[in-house]
Amino acid sequence: MALKSTPVVFGLMTRLSRRSFSTSKALASKPMTVRDALNQALDEEMARDERVFILGEEVAQYDGAYKVSRGLWKKYGDKRVIDTPITEAGFAGIAVGAAFAGLRPVCEFMTFNFSMQAIDHVINSAAKTFYMSAGTVPVPIVFRGPNGAASGVAAQHSQCFGAWYSHCPGLKVLMPYSSEDAKGLLKAAIRDPDPVVFLEDEILYGVQFPMSDEALSNDFVLPIGKAKIERPGQHITLVCAGKATDTALQAANELAGNGVECEVINLRSLRPLDYETIAQSIAKTHHLVTVEQGWPQSGIGAEICARVMESPAFFELDAPAWRVTGADVPMPYARNLEALALPRPVDVVAAVRTVLGNRISQTVQQ
């Protein structure tokens, strides 16, 4: 039997958890794609601060491989939107050096899989210099681009780097889901004094989400390190980020038809991680499932489960936590195998039913 919160504590936690809801007004909204939200954020921050500039492959004259920087080269010119050769190690090093000198570069990787070519600059230079300089050299840089699985691009172009980069102290790691996430978090990342890894999703670029009048304003910025409750519920907590949020929401809609109300938490920020919102939700639902597209070993879900084990939230659980992840294999090229290598709504539904039925031992044995 799990130890339950008293009604007073539960009431307090319920009131606190409301703070994680979006403050945007849902009634006055217009649809906008994630791509356009990112473009708007870049445009507004470049207009606001002349130290902000963009560099990367095809970001200028071609308007970006995914058209995220569309129109910015024509508006701001060669000195602030810079096409680079195909050399991630080269232009990432230039970007870090520019940040050392007081500029605010936005370094685009055509895909984060290519960031492996530049990981020495990201980890050893950008992430560690503020500490190694005793706080005298801030590194205000954003590394952004598509992360994780796209479609039909196989193992070398489909990897999720959320767990990789969030492992490293000195970095902030953001993973937006909606258009509002994309705009508000990218603006926050550009203004932040620390290096930020900004993990987007190619599949979501063309998806439209509602944008409130507040989110459309030039002053709209979301706080780094604060999750959002996308859907309230009282039976089980689903924790996710990025494209996995859509998977969790689809599963929650299906389960709601069977009387199971899932609380879906969109992390938005992987580092710093908003563990407080997760713990408050567990105190209400007493069950936990994490959902991510990355591999299972040493993943985001594993980190969340470890933190639950090491905190009072563990005593709120009525059943063990469960992780839904990508398959522990390189991404297959075959379309049918690719679909099976990524978490699907049906997988989340099965996990929720297993946890709520406390049938985990039978599932593991199978």
Coordinates of C-alpha atoms in Angstrom, one line a residue:
M1 CA 0.0 0.0 0.0
A2 CA 1.4 3.4 -1.0
L3 CA 1.6 6.2 1.4
K4 CA -0.9 8.8 0.4
S5 CA -0.8 12.6 0.8
T6 CA -3.2 14.1 3.4
P7 CA -6.1 16.1 2.0
V8 CA -4.4 19.3 3.0
V9 CA -1.2 18.4 1.3
F10 CA -3.0 17.1 -1.8
G11 CA -5.0 20.4 -2.0
L12 CA -1.8 22.4 -1.8
M13 CA -0.1 20.3 -4.5
T14 CA -3.2 20.6 -6.7
R15 CA -3.1 24.4 -6.5
L16 CA 0.7 24.4 -7.1
S17 CA 0.4 22.1 -10.2
R18 CA -1.9 24.7 -11.8
R19 CA 1.1 26.9 -12.2
S20 CA 2.4 24.6 -14.9
F21 CA -0.6 25.2 -17.2
S22 CA 0.0 27.5 -20.1
T23 CA -0.9 31.1 -19.4
S24 CA -2.0 31.7 -22.9
K25 CA -5.6 32.5 -23.7
A26 CA -7.1 29.6 -25.7
L27 CA -10.1 31.5 -27.0
A28 CA -8.3 34.2 -29.0
S29 CA -5.9 32.0 -31.1
K30 CA -4.8 31.5 -34.7
P31 CA -3.1 28.5 -36.2
M32 CA 0.6 28.6 -37.0
T33 CA 3.1 25.9 -38.1
V34 CA 6.1 25.1 -35.9
R35 CA 8.3 26.2 -38.8
D36 CA 6.7 29.7 -38.9
A37 CA 6.9 30.0 -35.1
L38 CA 10.6 29.3 -35.1
N39 CA 11.1 31.8 -38.0
Q40 CA 9.1 34.4 -36.1
A41 CA 11.2 33.9 -33.0
L42 CA 14.4 34.3 -34.9
D43 CA 13.2 37.4 -36.7
E44 CA 12.0 39.1 -33.5
E45 CA 15.2 38.4 -31.7
M46 CA 17.4 39.6 -34.5
A47 CA 15.4 42.8 -34.7
R48 CA 15.7 43.2 -30.9
D49 CA 19.4 42.5 -30.5
E50 CA 22.0 43.3 -33.2
R51 CA 24.4 40.8 -31.6
V52 CA 22.2 37.9 -32.7
F53 CA 23.2 36.2 -35.9
I54 CA 22.6 32.9 -37.7
L55 CA 25.1 30.6 -39.3
G56 CA 24.9 27.1 -40.8
E57 CA 24.6 25.1 -44.0
E58 CA 22.1 26.7 -46.5
V59 CA 20.6 29.0 -43.9
A60 CA 20.9 32.2 -46.0
Q61 CA 20.3 32.2 -49.8
Y62 CA 18.4 28.9 -49.7
D63 CA 16.3 30.0 -46.7
G64 CA 17.3 27.0 -44.7
A65 CA 17.1 23.3 -45.5
Y66 CA 13.7 23.2 -43.7
K67 CA 12.8 26.9 -44.5
V68 CA 13.1 27.9 -40.8
S69 CA 15.3 30.9 -41.7
R70 CA 13.1 31.9 -44.7
G71 CA 13.4 35.6 -45.6
L72 CA 16.0 36.4 -42.9
W73 CA 19.0 36.7 -45.3
K74 CA 17.1 39.2 -47.4
K75 CA 16.1 41.2 -44.4
Y76 CA 19.4 41.2 -42.4
G77 CA 22.1 40.6 -45.0
D78 CA 25.3 38.6 -45.3
K79 CA 26.8 39.6 -42.0
R80 CA 23.9 38.3 -39.8
V81 CA 22.7 35.2 -41.8
I82 CA 25.8 33.3 -42.9
D83 CA 26.0 30.3 -45.2
T84 CA 28.8 28.0 -44.2
P85 CA 30.7 25.1 -45.9
I86 CA 29.7 21.5 -45.0
T87 CA 32.0 21.5 -42.0
E88 CA 30.2 21.3 -38.7
A89 CA 33.4 21.3 -36.7
G90 CA 34.5 24.5 -38.5
F91 CA 31.3 26.6 -38.2
A92 CA 30.4 25.4 -34.7
G93 CA 33.9 26.4 -33.5
I94 CA 33.4 29.8 -35.2
A95 CA 30.1 30.2 -33.4
V96 CA 31.5 29.3 -30.0
G97 CA 34.3 31.8 -30.5
A98 CA 31.8 34.5 -31.4
A99 CA 29.9 33.8 -28.2
F100 CA 33.2 34.1 -26.3
A101 CA 33.6 37.6 -27.8
G102 CA 30.1 38.7 -26.8
L103 CA 27.9 38.0 -29.8
R104 CA 24.8 35.7 -29.6
P105 CA 25.1 33.2 -32.4
V106 CA 22.4 30.7 -33.4
C107 CA 24.2 27.8 -34.9
E108 CA 22.0 25.5 -37.0
F109 CA 22.8 21.9 -37.6
M110 CA 21.0 20.5 -40.6
T111 CA 20.3 17.6 -38.4
F112 CA 21.6 17.0 -34.9
N113 CA 23.1 13.7 -36.1
F114 CA 25.7 16.0 -37.8
S115 CA 26.4 17.7 -34.4
M116 CA 28.6 14.6 -33.7
Q117 CA 31.2 16.2 -36.0
A118 CA 31.2 19.3 -33.7
I119 CA 30.6 17.7 -30.3
D120 CA 34.1 18.8 -29.0
H121 CA 33.0 22.4 -29.4
V122 CA 29.6 21.9 -27.9
I123 CA 30.8 19.9 -24.8
N124 CA 34.4 20.9 -24.2
S125 CA 34.2 24.6 -25.3
A126 CA 30.6 25.8 -25.0
A127 CA 29.4 23.8 -22.0
K128 CA 32.6 24.1 -19.8
T129 CA 34.1 27.5 -20.5
F130 CA 32.0 29.5 -18.1
Y131 CA 32.9 27.2 -15.2
M132 CA 36.6 26.9 -16.3
S133 CA 36.9 30.7 -16.5
A134 CA 35.5 31.2 -13.0
G135 CA 32.4 32.8 -14.4
T136 CA 34.3 35.5 -16.4
V137 CA 33.5 34.1 -19.9
P138 CA 29.8 33.5 -20.6
V139 CA 28.9 31.6 -23.7
P140 CA 25.5 32.8 -25.0
I141 CA 25.0 30.4 -27.9
V142 CA 22.1 28.4 -29.3
F143 CA 22.7 25.1 -31.2
R144 CA 19.4 24.3 -33.0
G145 CA 18.1 22.0 -35.7
P146 CA 16.0 18.9 -36.2
N147 CA 16.5 16.0 -33.8
G148 CA 15.3 12.4 -33.6
A149 CA 13.4 10.3 -36.2
A150 CA 12.2 11.8 -39.4
S151 CA 10.9 9.4 -42.1
G152 CA 12.8 7.0 -44.2
V153 CA 16.3 8.4 -43.4
A154 CA 17.7 5.3 -41.6
A155 CA 20.1 4.9 -38.7
Q156 CA 22.5 7.7 -39.3
H157 CA 19.9 10.5 -39.6
S158 CA 17.2 9.4 -37.0
Q159 CA 18.8 9.5 -33.6
C160 CA 17.5 11.4 -30.6
F161 CA 20.2 13.4 -28.7
G162 CA 18.1 14.5 -25.8
A163 CA 19.7 12.1 -23.3
W164 CA 23.2 12.7 -24.8
Y165 CA 23.2 16.5 -24.3
S166 CA 21.1 16.7 -21.1
H167 CA 23.8 14.5 -19.5
C168 CA 26.3 17.4 -19.6
P169 CA 26.5 20.1 -16.9
G170 CA 26.8 23.6 -18.4
L171 CA 24.2 23.0 -21.1
K172 CA 20.5 23.8 -21.1
V173 CA 18.6 21.4 -23.3
L174 CA 15.1 22.3 -24.7
M175 CA 12.7 20.1 -26.7
P176 CA 9.6 22.0 -28.0
Y177 CA 6.4 20.3 -29.0
S178 CA 3.9 23.0 -30.2
S179 CA 4.2 26.2 -32.1
E180 CA 3.9 28.1 -28.8
D181 CA 6.7 26.0 -27.3
A182 CA 8.9 26.6 -30.3
K183 CA 8.6 30.4 -30.3
G184 CA 8.6 31.0 -26.6
L185 CA 11.5 28.6 -25.9
L186 CA 13.7 29.7 -28.8
K187 CA 13.4 33.4 -27.8
A188 CA 14.3 32.4 -24.2
A189 CA 17.2 30.3 -25.5
I190 CA 18.6 33.2 -27.6
R191 CA 18.4 35.6 -24.6
D192 CA 19.9 33.1 -22.1
P193 CA 23.5 33.7 -21.0
D194 CA 24.3 30.0 -21.2
P195 CA 24.7 27.6 -24.1
V196 CA 21.4 26.0 -25.1
V197 CA 20.8 22.9 -27.2
F198 CA 17.5 23.3 -28.9
L199 CA 16.1 20.0 -30.2
E200 CA 13.4 20.4 -32.8
D201 CA 11.5 17.7 -34.7
E202 CA 11.3 17.6 -38.5
I203 CA 8.0 15.8 -38.5
L204 CA 6.4 18.7 -36.5
Y205 CA 7.8 21.5 -38.7
G206 CA 4.7 21.6 -40.9
V207 CA 2.1 20.9 -38.2
Q208 CA -0.2 23.8 -37.2
F209 CA -1.0 24.6 -33.6
P210 CA -3.1 27.4 -32.1
M211 CA -1.2 30.5 -31.2
S212 CA -2.8 33.0 -28.8
D213 CA -2.5 36.8 -29.1
E214 CA -0.1 36.6 -26.2
A215 CA 2.1 34.1 -28.0
L216 CA 2.1 36.2 -31.2
S217 CA 3.4 39.3 -29.4
N218 CA 7.1 40.3 -29.6
D219 CA 7.4 40.0 -25.8
F220 CA 6.3 36.4 -25.5
V221 CA 9.0 34.3 -23.8
L222 CA 8.5 30.9 -22.0
P223 CA 10.6 30.1 -18.9
I224 CA 13.4 27.6 -19.3
G225 CA 13.0 24.7 -16.9
K226 CA 9.2 24.7 -16.6
A227 CA 7.0 21.9 -17.9
K228 CA 3.4 22.3 -19.2
I229 CA 0.5 20.1 -18.3
E230 CA -1.0 19.5 -21.7
R231 CA -3.9 17.5 -20.4
P232 CA -5.1 17.2 -16.8
G233 CA -6.0 13.8 -15.4
Q234 CA -6.3 11.9 -12.1
H235 CA -5.5 8.2 -12.9
I236 CA -2.0 8.1 -14.3
T237 CA 0.8 10.6 -15.2
L238 CA 2.4 10.5 -18.7
V239 CA 5.7 12.4 -19.0
C240 CA 7.0 13.2 -22.4
A241 CA 8.7 15.9 -24.6
G242 CA 8.8 16.8 -28.3
K243 CA 7.1 14.4 -30.7
A244 CA 6.5 11.9 -27.9
T245 CA 4.0 14.4 -26.5
D246 CA 1.8 13.9 -29.6
T247 CA 2.0 10.1 -29.0
A248 CA 1.1 10.5 -25.4
L249 CA -1.9 12.8 -26.2
Q250 CA -3.2 10.4 -28.8
A251 CA -3.0 7.5 -26.2
A252 CA -4.7 9.7 -23.6
N253 CA -7.6 10.5 -25.9
E254 CA -8.1 6.8 -26.6
L255 CA -7.9 5.9 -22.9
A256 CA -10.3 8.6 -22.0
G257 CA -13.0 6.8 -24.0
N258 CA -12.5 3.9 -21.6
G259 CA -12.8 6.1 -18.5
V260 CA -9.0 6.4 -17.8
E261 CA -7.9 10.1 -17.4
C262 CA -4.2 10.6 -18.1
E263 CA -2.3 13.7 -16.9
V264 CA 0.1 14.5 -19.8
I265 CA 3.2 16.5 -18.9
N266 CA 5.1 18.1 -21.8
L267 CA 8.5 18.6 -20.2
R268 CA 9.6 21.3 -22.7
S269 CA 13.0 21.5 -20.9
L270 CA 15.2 18.4 -20.4
R271 CA 17.9 20.2 -18.5
P272 CA 17.0 21.8 -16.2
L273 CA 14.2 19.2 -15.6
D274 CA 11.0 20.4 -13.9
Y275 CA 10.9 17.5 -11.5
E276 CA 8.6 19.4 -9.1
T277 CA 5.7 19.3 -11.6
I278 CA 6.2 15.5 -12.1
A279 CA 6.2 14.9 -8.4
Q280 CA 3.1 16.9 -7.8
S281 CA 1.3 14.9 -10.6
I282 CA 2.4 11.6 -9.1
A283 CA 1.0 12.7 -5.7
K284 CA -2.3 13.0 -7.5
T285 CA -2.4 10.0 -9.8
H286 CA -0.1 7.5 -8.0
H287 CA 1.0 6.0 -11.3
L288 CA 3.7 7.0 -13.8
V289 CA 4.6 6.2 -17.5
T290 CA 7.3 8.0 -19.4
V291 CA 7.3 8.3 -23.2
E292 CA 10.3 9.1 -25.4
Q293 CA 11.6 8.4 -28.9
G294 CA 15.1 7.8 -27.8
W295 CA 16.7 4.5 -26.8
P296 CA 15.9 3.0 -23.4
Q297 CA 19.3 2.7 -21.8
S298 CA 20.4 5.8 -19.9
G299 CA 17.5 7.7 -21.4
I300 CA 15.3 10.6 -20.2
G301 CA 12.7 8.2 -18.8
A302 CA 15.4 6.3 -16.9
E303 CA 16.5 9.6 -15.4
I304 CA 12.9 10.5 -14.3
C305 CA 12.4 7.0 -12.8
A306 CA 15.6 7.3 -10.9
R307 CA 14.7 10.7 -9.5
V308 CA 11.3 9.3 -8.4
M309 CA 13.1 6.4 -6.7
E310 CA 15.3 8.8 -4.8
S311 CA 12.6 11.2 -3.6
P312 CA 9.4 11.1 -1.5
A313 CA 7.4 10.7 -4.7
F314 CA 8.3 7.0 -4.7
F315 CA 6.0 6.4 -1.7
E316 CA 3.1 7.9 -3.7
L317 CA 3.3 5.2 -6.3
D318 CA 0.8 2.3 -6.3
A319 CA 2.7 0.4 -9.0
P320 CA 6.2 0.5 -10.5
A321 CA 6.8 3.2 -13.1
W322 CA 7.0 2.1 -16.7
R323 CA 9.0 3.5 -19.7
V324 CA 7.8 3.6 -23.3
T325 CA 10.8 4.2 -25.6
G326 CA 12.2 3.7 -29.0
A327 CA 13.5 0.2 -29.7
D328 CA 17.0 -0.6 -28.6
V329 CA 18.3 -0.9 -32.2
P330 CA 19.7 1.4 -34.9
M331 CA 16.8 2.9 -36.8
P332 CA 15.8 0.5 -39.7
Y333 CA 15.4 1.9 -43.2
A334 CA 12.4 -0.3 -44.1
R335 CA 9.2 1.7 -43.5
N336 CA 7.4 -1.1 -41.6
L337 CA 10.3 -1.7 -39.3
E338 CA 10.8 2.0 -38.7
A339 CA 7.2 2.3 -37.5
L340 CA 7.9 -0.5 -35.0
A341 CA 11.1 1.0 -33.8
L342 CA 9.3 4.2 -32.5
P343 CA 6.8 4.4 -29.7
R344 CA 3.2 4.4 -30.9
P345 CA 0.0 5.4 -29.1
V346 CA -0.9 1.7 -28.9
D347 CA 2.3 1.1 -26.9
V348 CA 1.4 3.8 -24.5
V349 CA -2.1 2.5 -24.1
A350 CA -0.7 -1.0 -23.3
A351 CA 1.7 0.4 -20.8
V352 CA -1.0 2.4 -19.0
R353 CA -3.2 -0.6 -18.8
T354 CA -0.3 -2.7 -17.5
V355 CA 0.6 -0.2 -14.8
L356 CA -3.0 0.4 -13.7
G357 CA -3.7 -3.3 -13.6
N358 CA -0.4 -3.8 -11.8
R359 CA 0.5 -6.6 -14.3
I360 CA 4.1 -5.5 -14.8
S361 CA 5.6 -8.8 -13.6
Q362 CA 3.5 -10.8 -16.1
T363 CA 4.5 -8.5 -18.9
V364 CA 8.2 -8.7 -18.1
Q365 CA 8.1 -12.5 -18.0
Q366 CA 6.4 -12.5 -21.4

